[in-house]
Coordinates of C-alpha atoms in Angstrom, one line a residue:
X212 CA 32.3 9.0 23.2
X213 CA 35.6 7.1 23.2
X214 CA 37.0 5.9 19.8
X215 CA 39.6 3.3 19.8
X216 CA 41.5 2.9 16.6
X217 CA 43.1 -0.1 15.5
X218 CA 45.9 0.9 12.7
X219 CA 46.6 -2.7 11.7
X220 CA 43.2 -3.8 10.4
X221 CA 42.7 -4.5 6.9
X222 CA 46.1 -6.3 6.4
X223 CA 47.8 -3.1 7.8
X224 CA 46.0 -0.4 5.7
X225 CA 43.8 0.9 8.7
X226 CA 46.3 3.4 9.6
X227 CA 46.2 5.1 6.3
X228 CA 42.4 4.9 6.1
X229 CA 42.0 6.8 9.4
X230 CA 44.6 9.2 8.5
X231 CA 42.2 10.1 5.6
X232 CA 39.3 9.9 7.5
X233 CA 40.3 11.5 10.9
X234 CA 40.1 15.4 9.8
X235 CA 36.6 14.9 8.4
X236 CA 35.4 13.1 11.1
X237 CA 36.6 15.4 13.7
X238 CA 34.9 18.3 11.8
X239 CA 31.6 16.5 11.7
X240 CA 31.9 15.5 15.4
X241 CA 33.8 18.0 17.1
X242 CA 33.9 16.5 20.8
X243 CA 34.8 12.9 19.5
X244 CA 37.9 11.4 21.5
X245 CA 40.1 9.1 19.5
X246 CA 43.0 7.0 20.6
X247 CA 45.2 4.7 18.7
X248 CA 45.6 1.2 20.1
X249 CA 49.1 0.4 18.9
X250 CA 48.6 -3.6 20.1
X251 CA 45.7 -5.8 21.1
X252 CA 46.9 -5.8 24.7
X253 CA 46.4 -2.1 25.0
X254 CA 42.8 -2.2 24.3
X255 CA 41.4 -3.4 27.7
X256 CA 43.4 -0.8 29.8
X257 CA 42.2 2.2 27.4
X258 CA 38.6 0.7 28.1
X259 CA 39.0 0.6 31.6
X260 CA 40.5 4.0 32.1
X261 CA 37.7 5.6 29.9
X262 CA 35.2 3.9 32.1
X263 CA 36.8 5.2 35.2
X264 CA 36.4 8.7 33.7
X265 CA 32.6 8.1 33.1
X266 CA 32.8 7.1 29.6
X267 CA 29.9 4.7 28.5
X268 CA 30.0 4.8 24.8
X269 CA 33.0 3.2 22.9
X270 CA 33.5 3.2 19.1
X271 CA 35.5 0.2 17.3
X272 CA 37.5 2.0 14.4
X273 CA 38.6 -1.1 12.6
X274 CA 37.4 -4.1 10.9
X275 CA 35.0 -6.7 12.1
X276 CA 37.4 -8.4 14.4
X277 CA 38.2 -5.1 16.1
X278 CA 34.4 -4.9 17.0
X279 CA 34.4 -8.2 18.3
X280 CA 37.4 -7.6 20.8
X281 CA 36.0 -4.3 22.0
X282 CA 32.7 -6.3 22.7
X283 CA 34.5 -8.6 24.9
X284 CA 36.3 -6.1 26.8
X285 CA 33.3 -4.2 27.5
X286 CA 30.9 -7.4 28.4
X287 CA 33.7 -8.2 30.7
X288 CA 34.2 -4.9 32.3
X289 CA 33.1 -4.4 35.9
X290 CA 30.0 -2.1 34.8
X291 CA 26.4 -3.0 34.1
X292 CA 26.3 -4.1 30.6
X293 CA 22.8 -2.0 30.2
X294 CA 25.0 1.2 30.9
X295 CA 27.3 0.5 27.6
X296 CA 26.9 1.5 23.9
X297 CA 29.1 0.0 21.4
X298 CA 29.5 1.5 17.8
X299 CA 32.1 1.2 15.0
X300 CA 34.0 3.0 12.1
X301 CA 34.4 0.5 9.3
X302 CA 38.4 0.6 8.6
X303 CA 38.3 -3.4 8.0
X304 CA 38.1 -5.2 4.8
X305 CA 34.4 -6.6 5.2
X306 CA 32.7 -4.5 7.6
X307 CA 29.9 -6.9 8.1
X308 CA 29.0 -5.1 11.5
X309 CA 27.7 -2.1 9.3
X310 CA 25.7 -4.1 6.6
X311 CA 23.6 -3.1 4.9
X312 CA 25.4 0.0 4.3
X313 CA 23.4 3.3 4.6
X314 CA 24.4 6.2 2.2
X315 CA 23.8 8.6 5.1
X316 CA 26.5 6.9 7.2
X317 CA 29.3 7.0 5.0
X318 CA 31.9 9.4 5.4
X319 CA 35.2 9.6 2.8
X320 CA 33.9 6.2 1.7
X321 CA 33.9 4.4 5.5
X322 CA 30.8 3.3 7.0
X323 CA 30.0 4.8 10.4
X324 CA 27.7 3.2 13.1
X325 CA 28.2 6.1 15.9
X326 CA 24.7 7.4 16.3
X327 CA 24.4 7.2 19.8
X328 CA 21.5 9.4 20.2
X329 CA 19.3 6.7 18.3
X330 CA 21.1 3.6 19.9
X331 CA 19.1 0.3 20.6
X332 CA 19.4 -3.0 22.5
X333 CA 21.0 -5.8 20.5
X334 CA 21.3 -9.5 21.1
X335 CA 24.6 -11.1 21.4
X336 CA 25.9 -14.5 20.6
X337 CA 27.7 -16.3 23.8
X338 CA 30.1 -18.8 22.6
X339 CA 31.6 -21.4 24.9
X340 CA 34.2 -24.0 23.9
X341 CA 37.2 -26.3 24.8
X342 CA 40.7 -25.2 24.0
X343 CA 43.6 -26.5 25.3
X344 CA 41.4 -28.8 27.7
X345 CA 40.0 -25.7 29.4
X346 CA 36.6 -24.2 28.7
X347 CA 36.8 -20.7 27.0
X348 CA 33.9 -18.1 27.0
X349 CA 33.7 -15.5 24.3
X350 CA 31.0 -13.5 22.6
X351 CA 30.0 -12.3 19.1
X352 CA 27.6 -9.9 17.7
X353 CA 27.6 -10.5 14.1
X354 CA 27.7 -14.3 13.3
X355 CA 29.7 -17.4 13.8
X356 CA 30.5 -20.3 11.3
X357 CA 32.1 -23.8 11.3
X358 CA 32.9 -25.5 8.1
X359 CA 33.9 -23.8 4.8
X360 CA 33.5 -20.5 5.8
X361 CA 35.5 -20.7 8.9
X362 CA 38.4 -22.4 7.2
X363 CA 38.2 -19.9 4.3
X364 CA 38.3 -16.8 6.9
X365 CA 41.3 -18.6 8.5
X366 CA 43.0 -19.0 5.1
X367 CA 42.2 -15.1 4.5
X368 CA 43.5 -14.0 7.8
X369 CA 46.8 -15.6 7.1
X370 CA 47.3 -13.3 4.1
X371 CA 49.8 -15.0 2.2
X372 CA 51.7 -13.1 -0.6
X373 CA 49.3 -13.7 -3.3
X374 CA 46.3 -12.8 -1.2
X375 CA 48.1 -9.5 0.1
X376 CA 48.6 -8.8 -3.7
X377 CA 45.2 -9.2 -4.4
X378 CA 43.7 -7.6 -1.5
X379 CA 45.5 -4.4 -2.6
X380 CA 43.5 -4.4 -5.6
X381 CA 40.0 -6.0 -4.4
X382 CA 39.0 -7.1 -1.1
X383 CA 36.1 -9.2 -2.6
X384 CA 38.4 -10.8 -5.0
X385 CA 40.7 -12.0 -2.1
X386 CA 37.8 -13.2 -0.3
X387 CA 36.7 -15.1 -3.4
X388 CA 39.9 -16.8 -4.0
X389 CA 40.1 -17.8 0.0
X390 CA 36.8 -19.4 -0.6
X391 CA 37.5 -21.1 -4.0
X392 CA 40.9 -22.6 -2.3
X393 CA 39.1 -23.8 0.6
X394 CA 36.5 -25.6 -1.4
X395 CA 39.0 -27.3 -3.6
X396 CA 40.4 -29.0 -0.6
X397 CA 37.7 -29.2 1.9
X398 CA 36.1 -32.2 3.1
X399 CA 33.1 -32.7 5.2
X400 CA 33.4 -33.9 8.7
X401 CA 30.9 -35.8 11.0
X402 CA 29.6 -33.8 14.0
X403 CA 26.8 -33.9 16.3
X404 CA 24.2 -30.9 16.5
X405 CA 22.0 -30.5 19.3
X406 CA 19.6 -27.5 19.5
X407 CA 17.9 -26.2 22.6
X408 CA 16.7 -29.6 24.6
X409 CA 16.1 -31.6 21.4
X410 CA 18.1 -35.1 20.7
X411 CA 21.7 -34.8 19.0
X412 CA 21.4 -35.4 15.3
X413 CA 24.6 -36.5 13.1
X414 CA 25.7 -34.6 10.1
X415 CA 28.6 -34.5 7.7
X416 CA 29.3 -30.8 8.0
X417 CA 29.8 -28.8 4.9
X418 CA 29.1 -25.3 6.8
X419 CA 27.3 -24.2 9.6
X420 CA 26.3 -20.3 10.0
X421 CA 24.8 -19.2 13.5
X422 CA 23.9 -15.5 12.6
X423 CA 22.5 -12.5 14.1
X424 CA 23.2 -10.6 10.8
X425 CA 22.8 -12.3 7.3
X426 CA 25.8 -10.8 5.7
X427 CA 29.1 -12.3 5.7
X428 CA 32.6 -12.6 3.6
X429 CA 32.4 -9.6 1.6
X430 CA 29.2 -9.9 -0.5
X431 CA 27.9 -13.2 0.6
X432 CA 24.4 -12.9 2.3
X433 CA 21.7 -15.2 3.5
X434 CA 18.1 -14.7 3.0
X435 CA 16.9 -16.5 6.1
X436 CA 14.9 -14.2 8.6
X437 CA 17.1 -12.6 11.1
X438 CA 17.2 -9.7 13.6
X439 CA 19.5 -8.4 15.9
X440 CA 17.0 -8.1 18.6
X441 CA 14.5 -10.9 18.5
X442 CA 16.1 -13.1 21.2
X443 CA 16.7 -16.2 18.5
X444 CA 19.7 -17.5 16.6
X445 CA 19.3 -18.1 13.2
X446 CA 20.9 -21.4 12.1
X447 CA 21.9 -22.0 8.5
X448 CA 23.1 -25.7 7.8
X449 CA 25.0 -27.2 4.6
X450 CA 25.5 -30.8 5.0
X451 CA 26.7 -33.7 3.0
X452 CA 27.5 -31.3 -0.4
X453 CA 29.9 -32.4 -3.0
X454 CA 32.3 -29.5 -4.2
X455 CA 29.9 -28.9 -7.0
X456 CA 27.1 -28.5 -4.9
X457 CA 29.3 -26.1 -2.6
X458 CA 29.9 -24.1 -5.7
X459 CA 26.6 -23.8 -6.3
X460 CA 25.3 -22.6 -2.9
X461 CA 28.0 -20.1 -3.0
X462 CA 26.8 -18.6 -6.2
X463 CA 23.4 -18.4 -4.6
X464 CA 24.7 -16.7 -1.5
X465 CA 26.4 -14.1 -3.8
X466 CA 23.0 -13.4 -5.0
X467 CA 21.6 -13.4 -1.4
X468 CA 19.6 -16.7 -1.8
X469 CA 19.9 -19.8 0.4
X470 CA 16.8 -21.1 2.0
X471 CA 15.3 -24.3 0.5
X472 CA 18.3 -25.5 -1.6
X473 CA 19.0 -29.3 -1.4
X474 CA 21.2 -30.4 1.4
X475 CA 20.3 -27.2 3.4
X476 CA 18.5 -26.6 6.5
X477 CA 17.5 -23.5 8.5
X478 CA 16.2 -22.9 11.9
X479 CA 16.0 -20.9 14.8
X480 CA 17.1 -21.6 18.1
X481 CA 18.0 -20.0 21.7
X482 CA 20.7 -22.5 22.3
X483 CA 23.1 -24.9 20.0
X484 CA 25.9 -27.1 20.5
X485 CA 28.2 -28.9 17.9
X486 CA 30.7 -31.5 18.9
X487 CA 33.0 -33.8 16.7
X488 CA 35.8 -36.3 17.4
X489 CA 38.1 -34.0 15.4
X490 CA 39.0 -30.4 16.0
X491 CA 37.5 -27.9 13.5
X492 CA 37.7 -24.3 12.8
X493 CA 35.6 -22.0 14.5
X494 CA 34.8 -18.4 13.1
X495 CA 33.4 -15.7 15.5
X496 CA 33.1 -12.3 13.9
X497 CA 35.8 -13.0 11.5
X498 CA 38.4 -14.1 14.0
X499 CA 39.0 -17.9 13.9
X500 CA 40.1 -20.5 16.5
X501 CA 40.1 -24.3 16.9
X502 CA 38.0 -26.7 19.4
X503 CA 36.3 -29.9 19.0
X504 CA 33.1 -29.0 21.0
X505 CA 31.2 -25.4 21.2
X506 CA 28.0 -24.2 22.6
X507 CA 26.2 -21.1 21.4
X508 CA 23.5 -19.5 23.5
X509 CA 21.7 -16.0 22.6
X510 CA 22.0 -13.3 25.4
X511 CA 18.9 -11.1 24.4
X512 CA 19.2 -7.5 24.2
X513 CA 22.7 -7.5 26.1
X514 CA 24.4 -4.3 24.8
X515 CA 23.1 -1.2 22.9
X516 CA 24.4 -0.4 19.5
X517 CA 24.9 2.6 18.0
X518 CA 22.8 3.4 14.8

């Protein structure tokens, strides 16, 4: 088992969290191997070296973005994906990959998914989108979003001075402030959504969630059916909402209620495309990029994940 530590996660607090956790982790799991990854470009070489040494279980010690980067390195590695197991140590801000949290898998206040003996196959979201005129392909394992959630993630990730100060006190408060600021300035935009082989539908998009895990953005959570290994993408749409209606659905998501509300729709699909005449924010496992055209596909049981 190879642990790859991102000390820069959680707004730079990941390194301090790791220093507190590491002694207890080594005591509970004596054979565990740990490596600090000082910068993102060092992750792939570290994984390739470990693969050449026969390692097949990799643990992302960081936030959801760290999990996503490790997932992408593993799925692009020159080995059979079926041989690989992905796990995580939640040093990040939201740690949605670990939710719902389990008391037995918490150490020093940090959630763990490193039980490789009880690993199981999980679906992966394949994302193909245009950036700078070229088709790019990436993967997600938690969820993806377009609209308010993606814009709020981008705002949160930018970590202005006020957000950084609030984050030191409460991550959930910093996330909520990012969402409220985004709602105050957000405008619905026209887009076309196509699911599977059906005809495209026109929407004025408020928010779109493409999920394999219902948890997102701290305490927010959908109540629509979803499983990590069912071979489906669960899609949750908010369209044509006013700011007041958006605040209302935000409050419901904090109470884990979504399905059946006005201006919402939910369905399951294996393939989904979204296109617009304008650029929009696309969030994948907490990381945000910009595009005007994206395709989502489910890759059933693509990689094993630790319990």
